[in-house]
Amino acid sequence: MLELKGVSFAAGEGNERKEIIKNVDLSVGDGKLVVITGPNGGGKSTLAKLVAGIEKPTSGRIFFGGKDVTDVSVTDRAKSGIAFAFQQPVRFKGLNVLDLIRIAVGEKITAASACEYLSMVGLCARDYINREVNASLSGGELKRIEIATVIARKAKLSVFDEPEAGIDLWSFKNLIEVFKKMRAEIKGGSIIIISHQERILEIADEIIVIKDGEILKQGAKDEIFPTLGAREITLSCKKAENGGEQNA
Amino acid sequence: MPEFDALQMQMLKEVADLHKIPEGAYNIRSNSAPAGRRSTENIEITSKTDVSGLDIRIKSGTKNESVHIPVIMTKSGLKEVVYNDFYVGEGANVLIVAGCGIDNCGGQDSEHDGVHRFFLEKNASVKYVEKHYGSGNGAGKRILNPVTEVYLDEGATMEMEMVQIKGVDDTERRTIAKLKENAKLVVRERLMTHGNQRAASFYEVDLCGDGASADVVSRAVAKDNSFQKFDAKLIGNAACKGHTECDSIIMDNGKILAVPALEANDVNAALVHEAAIGKIAGEQIVKLMTLGLTEAEAEEQIINGFLR
Ligand SMILES: Nc1ncnc2c1ncn2[C@@H]1O[C@H](COP(=O)(O)OP(=O)(O)O)[C@@H](O)[C@H]1O
Ligand SMILES: [Mg+2]
């Protein structure tokens, strides 16, 4: 169970100072799949970073599994079961895909078992397992590797920030199956997906709409989904359907 | 192989990956004295008579054979200069593993200066692996100043992997190469310095024949108060291709100076230099922390990957 109580986050100095997240209350129950959507710039990624501990709230508290983790480091939050797939994955010179998956799993698993995670995200494992996670990978490839490392963590809470970006249609369908399977397999595990994609919204238990740093709507999928106009999901969803890498 | 103590075995493992007597030809030098040698039908190793060092002759057409010539020093205060010449016959294809390990627990400096010259005949192909390693916590320095000269005849290929990750206090490495038509040189250098270490690496590559190519890539990490200099010069005298790259990470008070130089004397010479120096990107550390590593563990993984 993840709970945010009155969480605010401001960044920038002096006149540039801006409230990016404003007094957000939300909770994600065990075993739930929650999709966060809303216009670009609304604060979705910032919220995910607050959950992972990459950013610290200016005020408010964050609880995970009943414990106050507001002041807990990124490392210790990860160890306590929070996994986070970045919207913009990081490139590394030298580290290869197998290294990253092994770090994610936390032990030296064999190349063969690491390959299973790559297959799940539609990458031909043989071709990728020894590839350096550097600029030679396309945005879409990098994105899928990022998702694979988070799947490999089998965490109590997995947060995916716009996983559909840069992923072709075929892999996208697969991805939806992967999310469903994850939910079924990790007992009591919760998933947060930040997305503009209708088909991801459809598999949600709950939907949260964030705009200008505030929660605009929040509730069961069947209640929220029909109220979503083009305005809330807008922009990126067309591109993801087309399968391009425009969003990577 | 003669008897080696545990320390000597450790050094052999570090510099030449030797756990036991190597296959093929070898010569082991320990504390400035010969400690074992084997020539084979195709590879003849003889001692020089005028200076200290070896002549290594590899017959034309030799395929898939190897030569190991590790040097280890475990006594404090030794200083030596060794000249090794490799004559690689036409069309031969061999692996040459050199390397020097110095353990210095004493108060006096230990120094090994190896001068290696490679003469490759037409279409010969050599993979050369050289590792430098220092250990021991004596006040005496561990010093290595290798000089490498590479002469590539038409169509010859030399691939050099040079690694110095730990424990060498002072090093000045000079590599010069001259390439004829269609010859190819590939260099992969990995350097890490820490404490107050100093490392300088100079390259001068002459591309003299049409179709010659050189690719010199250095990856370096300078920690603590250490200093590194990478000075690479490519000279294009024909329709050739040359690329040098210095990619470095600095940490703490480490300093790195990259001095690229390109000289094109032929309108069909295509030469490129790339250099990048900076600290580890913060987002790389954060990403690994979200996978459960501490900041220190994340740094270590990033550095290990970078220097692989
Ligand atoms: N560290 C920061 N400093 C200043 N502005 C920031 C910072 N992080 C995010 N922002 C701004 O906050 C807003 C929300 O960003 P983000 O969370 O990435 O939105 P979303 O993911 O919903 O598109 C944007 O206007 C962005 O430019
Ligand atoms: Mg975002």
Coordinates of C-alpha atoms and ligand atoms in Angstrom, one line a residue:
Chain A
M1 CA 0.0 0.0 0.0
L2 CA 1.3 3.4 -1.1
E3 CA -0.1 6.6 0.4
L4 CA 0.7 10.2 -0.2
K5 CA -0.7 12.7 2.3
G6 CA -0.7 16.4 1.4
V7 CA 2.4 16.0 -0.8
S8 CA 3.7 19.2 -2.4
F9 CA 6.8 19.8 -4.4
A10 CA 8.3 23.1 -5.6
A11 CA 11.4 23.6 -7.6
G12 CA 13.5 26.5 -8.9
E13 CA 14.9 29.6 -7.2
G14 CA 13.5 33.0 -6.6
N15 CA 11.0 34.2 -9.2
E16 CA 11.5 31.0 -11.1
R17 CA 10.2 29.0 -8.1
K18 CA 7.2 26.9 -9.2
E19 CA 4.8 24.6 -7.4
I20 CA 4.9 21.4 -9.5
I21 CA 2.9 19.2 -7.2
K22 CA 0.2 20.7 -5.0
N23 CA -1.1 19.1 -1.9
V24 CA -1.7 15.7 -3.4
D25 CA -3.5 12.9 -1.5
L26 CA -3.6 9.5 -3.0
S27 CA -3.4 5.9 -2.2
V28 CA -2.7 2.8 -4.2
G29 CA -4.0 -0.4 -2.5
D30 CA -2.3 -3.8 -2.6
G31 CA -2.8 -5.7 -5.8
K32 CA -4.2 -2.7 -7.6
L33 CA -3.3 -1.4 -11.0
V34 CA -3.6 2.4 -11.1
V35 CA -3.1 4.5 -14.2
I36 CA -2.2 8.1 -13.9
T37 CA -3.0 10.2 -16.9
G38 CA -3.3 13.9 -17.7
P39 CA -1.8 16.5 -20.0
N40 CA 1.9 16.9 -20.5
G41 CA 3.6 19.1 -18.0
G42 CA 0.9 18.2 -15.4
G43 CA 3.4 16.7 -12.9
K44 CA 3.0 13.0 -13.5
S45 CA 6.7 12.2 -13.8
T46 CA 7.5 14.4 -10.8
L47 CA 5.0 12.5 -8.8
A48 CA 6.7 9.2 -9.8
K49 CA 10.1 10.6 -8.8
L50 CA 8.6 11.6 -5.4
V51 CA 7.5 8.0 -4.9
A52 CA 10.9 6.6 -5.9
G53 CA 12.6 9.1 -3.6
I54 CA 14.5 10.8 -6.4
E55 CA 12.8 14.1 -5.4
K56 CA 11.9 15.0 -1.8
P57 CA 8.6 16.6 -1.1
T58 CA 8.6 20.2 0.1
S59 CA 5.8 19.2 2.4
G60 CA 3.6 16.2 3.1
R61 CA 4.4 12.6 3.9
I62 CA 4.8 9.4 1.9
F63 CA 3.9 6.0 3.4
F64 CA 4.8 2.6 1.9
G65 CA 3.7 -0.6 3.5
G66 CA 2.6 1.3 6.5
K67 CA 6.0 3.0 7.1
D68 CA 6.7 6.6 6.6
V69 CA 9.4 6.6 3.9
T70 CA 9.5 10.4 3.3
D71 CA 13.0 10.6 4.4
V72 CA 14.2 7.2 3.2
S73 CA 16.8 7.2 0.5
V74 CA 16.3 6.0 -3.1
T75 CA 18.4 2.9 -2.4
D76 CA 16.4 1.9 0.7
R77 CA 13.1 2.6 -1.0
A78 CA 14.2 0.3 -3.8
K79 CA 15.2 -2.3 -1.3
S80 CA 11.9 -2.0 0.5
G81 CA 10.1 -2.9 -2.8
I82 CA 9.7 0.2 -5.0
A83 CA 10.7 -0.2 -8.7
F84 CA 10.6 2.7 -11.2
A85 CA 10.9 2.6 -15.0
F86 CA 12.0 6.1 -16.1
Q87 CA 10.2 8.0 -18.8
Q88 CA 13.6 8.8 -20.3
P89 CA 15.8 5.9 -19.6
V90 CA 19.5 6.5 -18.8
R91 CA 22.3 5.4 -21.1
F92 CA 25.5 3.9 -19.7
K93 CA 28.9 3.6 -21.5
G94 CA 30.2 0.2 -20.7
L95 CA 27.4 -1.5 -18.8
N96 CA 25.5 -4.0 -20.9
V97 CA 22.0 -5.2 -20.8
L98 CA 22.9 -8.3 -18.8
D99 CA 24.7 -6.2 -16.2
L100 CA 21.6 -4.1 -15.7
I101 CA 19.2 -7.0 -15.4
R102 CA 21.6 -8.7 -12.9
I103 CA 21.7 -5.5 -10.9
A104 CA 17.9 -5.3 -11.0
V105 CA 17.5 -8.9 -9.9
G106 CA 20.1 -8.5 -7.2
E107 CA 22.0 -11.6 -8.1
K108 CA 24.1 -13.1 -10.9
I109 CA 21.4 -14.9 -12.8
T110 CA 22.4 -16.7 -15.9
A111 CA 22.2 -15.1 -19.3
A112 CA 19.4 -17.5 -20.2
S113 CA 17.1 -16.4 -17.4
A114 CA 17.9 -12.8 -18.1
C115 CA 16.8 -13.4 -21.7
E116 CA 13.3 -14.2 -20.5
Y117 CA 12.8 -10.7 -19.3
L118 CA 13.9 -9.3 -22.7
S119 CA 11.6 -11.6 -24.6
M120 CA 8.7 -10.3 -22.5
V121 CA 9.2 -6.9 -23.9
G122 CA 9.5 -8.1 -27.4
L123 CA 13.3 -8.0 -27.8
C124 CA 15.1 -10.8 -29.4
A125 CA 17.2 -11.6 -26.4
R126 CA 20.2 -13.1 -28.1
D127 CA 20.8 -9.9 -30.0
Y128 CA 20.6 -7.7 -27.0
I129 CA 21.9 -9.4 -23.9
N130 CA 25.5 -8.3 -24.5
R131 CA 24.7 -4.9 -26.0
E132 CA 26.1 -1.9 -24.3
V133 CA 23.3 0.3 -22.9
N134 CA 24.7 3.3 -24.8
A135 CA 23.8 5.7 -27.6
S136 CA 23.9 2.8 -30.1
L137 CA 20.5 1.7 -28.9
S138 CA 17.4 3.4 -30.3
G139 CA 14.9 5.2 -28.0
G140 CA 12.4 2.3 -28.3
E141 CA 15.0 -0.4 -27.6
L142 CA 16.2 1.5 -24.6
K143 CA 12.7 1.9 -23.3
R144 CA 12.0 -1.8 -23.5
I145 CA 15.2 -2.6 -21.7
E146 CA 14.2 -0.2 -19.0
I147 CA 10.8 -2.0 -18.7
A148 CA 12.5 -5.4 -18.6
T149 CA 14.8 -4.3 -15.7
V150 CA 11.7 -3.2 -13.7
I151 CA 9.8 -6.4 -14.4
A152 CA 12.9 -8.3 -13.3
R153 CA 12.8 -6.6 -9.9
K154 CA 9.5 -8.3 -9.1
A155 CA 8.8 -5.4 -6.7
K156 CA 5.8 -4.9 -4.4
L157 CA 5.2 -1.6 -6.2
S158 CA 6.2 -1.0 -9.8
V159 CA 5.9 2.4 -11.4
F160 CA 6.1 2.7 -15.2
D161 CA 6.4 6.2 -16.7
E162 CA 4.9 6.3 -20.2
P163 CA 6.0 2.8 -21.0
E164 CA 4.2 2.9 -24.4
A165 CA 6.4 5.7 -25.8
G166 CA 8.6 4.6 -28.7
I167 CA 7.2 1.0 -28.7
D168 CA 5.7 -0.4 -31.9
L169 CA 2.1 -1.7 -32.0
W170 CA 3.0 -5.4 -31.8
S171 CA 5.1 -5.0 -28.7
F172 CA 2.6 -2.7 -27.3
K173 CA -0.1 -5.4 -27.3
N174 CA 2.4 -7.8 -25.7
L175 CA 3.2 -5.2 -23.1
I176 CA -0.4 -5.0 -22.0
E177 CA -0.3 -8.8 -21.5
V178 CA 2.9 -8.4 -19.5
F179 CA 1.3 -5.9 -17.1
K180 CA -1.7 -8.2 -16.7
K181 CA 0.6 -11.1 -15.9
M182 CA 2.7 -9.0 -13.5
R183 CA -0.4 -8.2 -11.6
A184 CA -1.5 -11.8 -11.4
E185 CA 1.9 -13.1 -10.4
I186 CA 3.1 -10.7 -7.8
K187 CA 0.7 -11.4 -4.9
G188 CA -0.4 -8.2 -3.4
G189 CA 1.9 -6.3 -5.7
S190 CA 0.7 -2.9 -7.0
I191 CA 1.4 -1.3 -10.3
I192 CA 1.3 2.4 -11.3
I193 CA 1.4 3.2 -15.0
I194 CA 1.6 6.7 -16.2
S195 CA 0.1 6.7 -19.6
H196 CA -2.0 8.4 -22.3
Q197 CA -2.9 5.2 -23.9
E198 CA -6.5 4.2 -24.0
R199 CA -5.8 0.5 -23.9
I200 CA -3.7 0.9 -20.8
L201 CA -6.4 2.9 -19.2
E202 CA -8.8 0.1 -20.0
I203 CA -6.9 -2.4 -17.9
A204 CA -6.7 -0.1 -14.8
D205 CA -8.6 -0.7 -11.6
E206 CA -8.4 2.9 -10.8
I207 CA -7.6 6.1 -12.8
I208 CA -6.1 9.3 -11.5
V209 CA -6.1 12.4 -13.7
I210 CA -3.4 15.0 -12.9
K211 CA -3.3 18.5 -14.2
D212 CA -1.3 21.5 -13.1
G213 CA 0.1 19.5 -10.2
E214 CA -3.3 18.7 -8.8
I215 CA -5.6 15.7 -8.8
L216 CA -8.4 16.5 -11.1
K217 CA -10.2 13.2 -10.9
Q218 CA -9.6 10.0 -9.1
G219 CA -11.7 6.8 -8.9
A220 CA -12.6 3.4 -10.2
K221 CA -11.9 2.9 -13.9
D222 CA -15.6 2.4 -14.8
E223 CA -16.4 5.7 -13.2
I224 CA -13.5 7.8 -14.5
F225 CA -12.9 6.3 -18.0
P226 CA -16.1 7.4 -19.6
T227 CA -15.6 11.0 -18.4
L228 CA -12.2 11.3 -20.0
G229 CA -12.5 13.6 -23.0
A230 CA -9.8 13.9 -25.6
R231 CA -8.3 16.7 -23.4
E232 CA -7.1 14.4 -20.7
I233 CA -5.5 11.8 -22.8
T234 CA -4.5 14.0 -25.7
L235 CA -1.3 14.5 -27.5
S236 CA 0.9 11.5 -27.1
C237 CA -1.8 8.8 -27.6
K238 CA -1.9 9.1 -31.4
K239 CA 1.8 8.8 -31.6
A240 CA 2.0 5.7 -29.6
E241 CA -0.7 4.1 -31.7
N242 CA 1.4 4.8 -34.8
G243 CA 4.2 3.0 -33.1
G244 CA 6.8 5.7 -33.8
E245 CA 9.6 6.7 -31.5
Q246 CA 8.5 10.3 -31.4
N247 CA 7.9 10.1 -27.7
A248 CA 11.0 8.3 -26.6
Chain B
M1 CA 57.4 -24.0 -15.1
P2 CA 59.8 -23.5 -12.2
E3 CA 58.5 -23.1 -8.6
F4 CA 56.8 -19.8 -7.9
D5 CA 55.6 -18.6 -4.5
A6 CA 52.0 -17.5 -3.9
L7 CA 52.8 -13.8 -4.5
Q8 CA 54.5 -14.6 -7.8
M9 CA 51.5 -16.8 -8.9
Q10 CA 49.2 -13.9 -8.0
M11 CA 51.1 -11.5 -10.2
L12 CA 51.2 -14.0 -13.1
K13 CA 47.5 -14.3 -12.8
E14 CA 47.0 -10.6 -12.8
V15 CA 49.2 -9.7 -15.8
A16 CA 48.8 -12.8 -18.0
D17 CA 45.8 -14.7 -16.8
L18 CA 48.2 -17.5 -16.1
H19 CA 47.0 -20.1 -13.5
K20 CA 49.4 -22.7 -14.8
I21 CA 52.1 -23.2 -17.4
P22 CA 50.8 -21.6 -20.7
E23 CA 50.1 -23.4 -23.9
G24 CA 52.5 -22.6 -26.7
A25 CA 55.6 -20.5 -26.5
Y26 CA 56.5 -18.6 -23.4
N27 CA 59.2 -16.8 -21.5
I28 CA 58.8 -15.8 -17.9
R29 CA 61.0 -13.2 -16.3
S30 CA 61.1 -12.9 -12.6
N31 CA 63.1 -10.4 -10.6
S32 CA 65.3 -9.6 -13.6
A33 CA 66.2 -13.2 -14.1
P34 CA 64.9 -15.9 -16.6
A35 CA 62.4 -18.1 -14.9
G36 CA 61.3 -20.4 -17.7
R37 CA 61.1 -20.5 -21.5
R38 CA 59.7 -22.7 -24.2
S39 CA 60.0 -22.3 -28.0
T40 CA 57.8 -24.2 -30.3
E41 CA 58.3 -25.4 -33.9
N42 CA 56.9 -22.2 -35.3
I43 CA 57.9 -19.7 -32.6
E44 CA 61.5 -19.3 -31.5
I45 CA 62.5 -17.3 -28.5
T46 CA 66.2 -16.5 -28.0
S47 CA 68.0 -14.1 -25.7
K48 CA 69.6 -11.0 -27.0
T49 CA 73.4 -11.0 -26.5
D50 CA 74.1 -7.2 -26.5
V51 CA 71.3 -6.0 -24.2
S52 CA 68.9 -7.7 -21.9
G53 CA 65.8 -8.9 -23.8
L54 CA 64.4 -11.4 -26.3
D55 CA 64.1 -12.0 -30.0
I56 CA 60.9 -13.7 -30.9
R57 CA 60.6 -15.1 -34.4
I58 CA 57.3 -16.3 -35.6
K59 CA 57.4 -18.3 -38.9
S60 CA 55.3 -17.3 -41.9
G61 CA 52.0 -19.0 -42.0
T62 CA 51.8 -19.8 -38.2
K63 CA 48.2 -20.0 -37.3
N64 CA 46.4 -19.7 -34.0
E65 CA 49.4 -20.0 -31.7
S66 CA 50.3 -17.9 -28.7
V67 CA 53.3 -16.4 -27.0
H68 CA 53.3 -15.4 -23.3
I69 CA 56.1 -13.2 -22.0
P70 CA 55.1 -12.0 -18.5
V71 CA 57.5 -10.1 -16.3
I72 CA 57.1 -10.0 -12.5
M73 CA 59.0 -8.1 -9.9
T74 CA 58.6 -8.8 -6.2
K75 CA 61.9 -7.4 -4.9
S76 CA 62.1 -3.8 -3.9
G77 CA 64.6 -1.5 -5.6
L78 CA 65.0 -3.3 -9.0
K79 CA 65.4 -1.2 -12.1
E80 CA 65.6 -2.8 -15.5
V81 CA 65.3 -2.0 -19.2
V82 CA 64.4 -4.9 -21.4
Y83 CA 64.3 -5.0 -25.2
N84 CA 62.0 -7.4 -26.9
D85 CA 61.7 -7.7 -30.7
F86 CA 58.9 -9.6 -32.4
Y87 CA 59.4 -10.7 -36.0
V88 CA 56.1 -12.0 -37.3
G89 CA 56.3 -13.8 -40.7
E90 CA 54.0 -13.3 -43.7
G91 CA 50.4 -14.4 -43.1
A92 CA 51.0 -15.6 -39.5
N93 CA 48.2 -15.2 -37.0
V94 CA 49.2 -15.1 -33.4
L95 CA 48.2 -14.0 -29.9
I96 CA 50.9 -12.3 -27.9
V97 CA 50.4 -11.7 -24.2
A98 CA 52.8 -9.5 -22.4
G99 CA 52.4 -7.7 -19.1
C100 CA 54.2 -6.7 -16.1
G101 CA 53.4 -6.9 -12.4
I102 CA 55.4 -5.2 -9.7
D103 CA 54.9 -5.9 -6.1
N104 CA 56.8 -3.4 -4.0
C105 CA 56.7 -3.7 -0.2
G106 CA 60.0 -2.1 0.3
G107 CA 61.2 1.5 0.5
Q108 CA 63.0 1.7 -2.8
D109 CA 61.4 2.3 -6.2
S110 CA 61.0 -0.6 -8.6
E111 CA 61.0 0.1 -12.3
H112 CA 60.5 -1.9 -15.4
D113 CA 61.0 -0.2 -18.8
G114 CA 60.1 -2.5 -21.6
V115 CA 60.9 -1.6 -25.2
H116 CA 58.8 -3.8 -27.5
R117 CA 59.2 -3.7 -31.2
F118 CA 56.9 -5.5 -33.6
F119 CA 57.7 -6.2 -37.2
L120 CA 54.8 -7.6 -39.1
E121 CA 55.3 -8.9 -42.6
K122 CA 52.6 -8.8 -45.2
N123 CA 49.2 -9.9 -44.1
A124 CA 50.4 -11.0 -40.7
S125 CA 47.9 -10.6 -37.9
V126 CA 48.7 -10.1 -34.2
K127 CA 46.5 -9.7 -31.2
Y128 CA 48.6 -8.2 -28.4
V129 CA 47.4 -8.0 -24.8
E130 CA 49.4 -6.1 -22.2
K131 CA 48.4 -5.7 -18.6
H132 CA 50.2 -3.7 -16.0
Y133 CA 49.6 -4.3 -12.4
G134 CA 51.1 -3.0 -9.2
S135 CA 50.7 -4.1 -5.6
G136 CA 52.4 -3.9 -2.2
N137 CA 52.2 -1.0 0.2
G138 CA 55.9 -0.1 0.6
A139 CA 56.9 3.6 0.2
G140 CA 58.9 2.6 -2.9
K141 CA 57.2 3.5 -6.1
R142 CA 56.1 1.0 -8.8
I143 CA 57.2 2.5 -12.1
L144 CA 56.5 1.3 -15.7
N145 CA 57.6 3.1 -18.8
P146 CA 56.8 0.9 -21.8
V147 CA 57.8 1.9 -25.3
T148 CA 56.1 0.1 -28.1
E149 CA 57.0 0.3 -31.8
V150 CA 54.8 -1.2 -34.4
Y151 CA 55.8 -1.6 -38.1
L152 CA 53.0 -3.0 -40.3
D153 CA 53.7 -4.2 -43.8
E154 CA 51.0 -4.3 -46.5
G155 CA 47.8 -5.8 -45.3
A156 CA 49.1 -6.6 -41.8
T157 CA 46.8 -6.1 -38.8
M158 CA 47.7 -5.4 -35.2
E159 CA 45.1 -5.2 -32.4
M160 CA 46.4 -4.0 -29.1
E161 CA 44.7 -4.2 -25.8
M162 CA 46.5 -2.4 -23.0
V163 CA 45.2 -2.3 -19.5
Q164 CA 46.5 -0.7 -16.4
I165 CA 43.9 -0.6 -13.7
K166 CA 45.7 -0.7 -10.4
G167 CA 48.7 0.1 -8.4
V168 CA 51.2 1.6 -10.8
D169 CA 52.5 4.9 -9.4
D170 CA 54.1 6.3 -12.4
T171 CA 53.9 5.4 -16.0
E172 CA 54.9 6.9 -19.3
R173 CA 53.8 5.0 -22.2
R174 CA 55.0 5.7 -25.8
T175 CA 53.6 4.0 -28.7
I176 CA 54.6 4.7 -32.3
A177 CA 53.3 2.9 -35.4
K178 CA 54.0 3.0 -39.1
L179 CA 51.4 1.5 -41.5
K180 CA 51.8 0.6 -45.1
E181 CA 49.1 -0.1 -47.7
N182 CA 45.9 -1.6 -46.2
A183 CA 47.5 -2.2 -42.9
K184 CA 45.3 -1.8 -39.9
L185 CA 46.0 -0.8 -36.3
V186 CA 43.4 -1.1 -33.5
V187 CA 44.2 0.1 -30.0
R188 CA 42.0 -0.3 -26.9
E189 CA 43.6 1.3 -23.9
R190 CA 42.1 1.2 -20.4
L191 CA 43.6 3.2 -17.6
M192 CA 42.7 3.9 -14.1
T193 CA 44.7 5.9 -11.7
H194 CA 44.2 6.7 -8.0
G195 CA 46.0 8.2 -5.0
N196 CA 48.8 10.4 -6.3
Q197 CA 49.5 8.3 -9.4
R198 CA 50.6 9.8 -12.7
A199 CA 50.0 8.2 -16.1
A200 CA 50.9 9.6 -19.5
S201 CA 50.2 7.9 -22.8
F202 CA 51.6 9.1 -26.1
Y203 CA 50.7 7.8 -29.5
E204 CA 52.1 8.7 -32.9
V205 CA 50.6 6.8 -35.8
D206 CA 51.9 7.3 -39.3
L207 CA 49.5 6.1 -42.0
C208 CA 51.8 5.8 -44.9
G209 CA 49.9 3.6 -47.4
D210 CA 46.6 3.9 -49.2
G211 CA 43.9 2.0 -47.4
A212 CA 45.7 2.0 -44.1
S213 CA 43.6 2.6 -41.0
A214 CA 44.0 3.2 -37.4
D215 CA 41.5 3.3 -34.5
V216 CA 42.9 4.3 -31.2
V217 CA 40.5 4.4 -28.3
S218 CA 41.4 5.2 -24.7
R219 CA 39.0 4.9 -21.8
A220 CA 40.4 6.4 -18.6
V221 CA 39.3 7.0 -15.0
A222 CA 41.3 9.4 -12.7
K223 CA 40.4 9.2 -9.0
D224 CA 41.7 10.9 -5.9
N225 CA 44.6 13.2 -6.7
S226 CA 45.9 11.4 -9.8
F227 CA 46.8 12.8 -13.1
Q228 CA 46.6 11.5 -16.6
K229 CA 47.7 12.8 -20.0
F230 CA 46.5 11.3 -23.3
D231 CA 48.4 12.6 -26.2
A232 CA 47.6 11.0 -29.6
K233 CA 48.8 12.1 -32.9
L234 CA 47.6 10.7 -36.2
I235 CA 49.5 11.5 -39.4
G236 CA 47.8 10.8 -42.7
N237 CA 50.2 10.6 -45.6
A238 CA 48.0 8.7 -48.0
A239 CA 44.3 7.8 -48.7
C240 CA 43.8 6.5 -45.2
K241 CA 41.4 6.5 -42.3
G242 CA 42.3 7.4 -38.7
H243 CA 40.2 7.8 -35.6
T244 CA 41.3 8.5 -32.0
E245 CA 39.1 8.8 -29.0
C246 CA 39.7 9.7 -25.4
D247 CA 36.8 9.1 -23.2
S248 CA 37.4 9.8 -19.5
I249 CA 35.8 10.0 -16.1
I250 CA 37.3 12.2 -13.4
M251 CA 36.5 11.8 -9.8
D252 CA 37.5 13.5 -6.6
N253 CA 40.5 15.8 -7.5
G254 CA 41.5 13.7 -10.5
K255 CA 42.9 15.6 -13.5
I256 CA 43.0 14.6 -17.1
L257 CA 44.6 16.4 -20.0
A258 CA 43.7 15.2 -23.5
V259 CA 45.9 16.5 -26.3
P260 CA 44.6 15.5 -29.7
A261 CA 46.6 16.1 -32.8
L262 CA 45.8 15.3 -36.4
E263 CA 48.0 15.9 -39.4
A264 CA 46.8 15.3 -42.9
N265 CA 49.3 15.5 -45.7
D266 CA 47.1 13.9 -48.3
V267 CA 43.8 15.2 -49.6
N268 CA 42.3 11.7 -49.3
A269 CA 43.3 11.3 -45.6
A270 CA 40.2 11.2 -43.3
L271 CA 41.1 11.8 -39.7
V272 CA 38.8 12.2 -36.7
H273 CA 39.5 12.9 -33.1
E274 CA 36.9 12.7 -30.2
A275 CA 37.5 13.5 -26.6
A276 CA 35.2 13.7 -23.7
I277 CA 36.1 14.3 -20.1
G278 CA 33.6 14.6 -17.2
K279 CA 32.4 13.1 -13.9
I280 CA 29.9 10.2 -13.8
A281 CA 26.5 11.4 -14.9
G282 CA 24.3 11.9 -11.8
E283 CA 21.4 10.2 -13.5
Q284 CA 23.4 7.0 -14.0
I285 CA 24.0 6.8 -10.3
V286 CA 20.3 7.6 -9.5
K287 CA 19.2 4.9 -12.0
L288 CA 21.3 2.2 -10.3
M289 CA 20.1 3.4 -6.9
T290 CA 16.5 2.8 -8.0
L291 CA 17.6 -0.7 -8.7
G292 CA 18.8 -1.1 -5.1
L293 CA 22.5 -0.2 -5.2
T294 CA 24.0 2.3 -2.8
E295 CA 25.7 5.4 -4.3
A296 CA 29.2 3.8 -3.8
E297 CA 28.1 0.5 -5.3
A298 CA 26.5 2.3 -8.3
E299 CA 29.8 4.2 -8.9
E300 CA 31.8 1.0 -8.8
Q301 CA 29.5 -0.7 -11.3
I302 CA 29.6 2.3 -13.6
I303 CA 33.5 2.4 -13.5
N304 CA 33.9 -1.3 -13.9
G305 CA 31.6 -1.3 -16.9
F306 CA 33.4 1.7 -18.4
L307 CA 36.8 0.1 -18.1
R308 CA 35.8 -3.3 -19.3
Ligands
LIG1 N1 13.4 20.0 -11.1 C1 12.6 20.8 -11.8 N2 12.8 22.1 -11.8 C2 12.0 23.0 -12.4 N3 10.9 22.6 -13.1 C3 10.6 21.3 -13.1 C4 11.5 20.3 -12.5 N4 10.9 19.1 -12.7 C5 9.8 19.3 -13.4 N5 9.6 20.6 -13.7 C6 8.5 21.2 -14.4 O1 7.3 20.7 -13.8 C7 6.3 20.5 -14.7 C8 5.8 19.0 -14.6 O2 6.7 18.2 -15.2 P1 6.5 16.6 -15.3 O3 6.4 16.1 -13.9 O4 7.7 16.1 -16.1 O5 5.2 16.5 -16.1 P2 4.5 15.3 -16.9 O6 5.3 14.1 -16.6 O7 3.1 15.3 -16.4 O8 4.6 15.7 -18.3 C9 6.9 20.8 -16.1 O9 6.5 22.1 -16.4 C10 8.3 20.7 -15.8 O10 9.0 21.6 -16.7
MG2 MG 6.3 12.8 -17.8

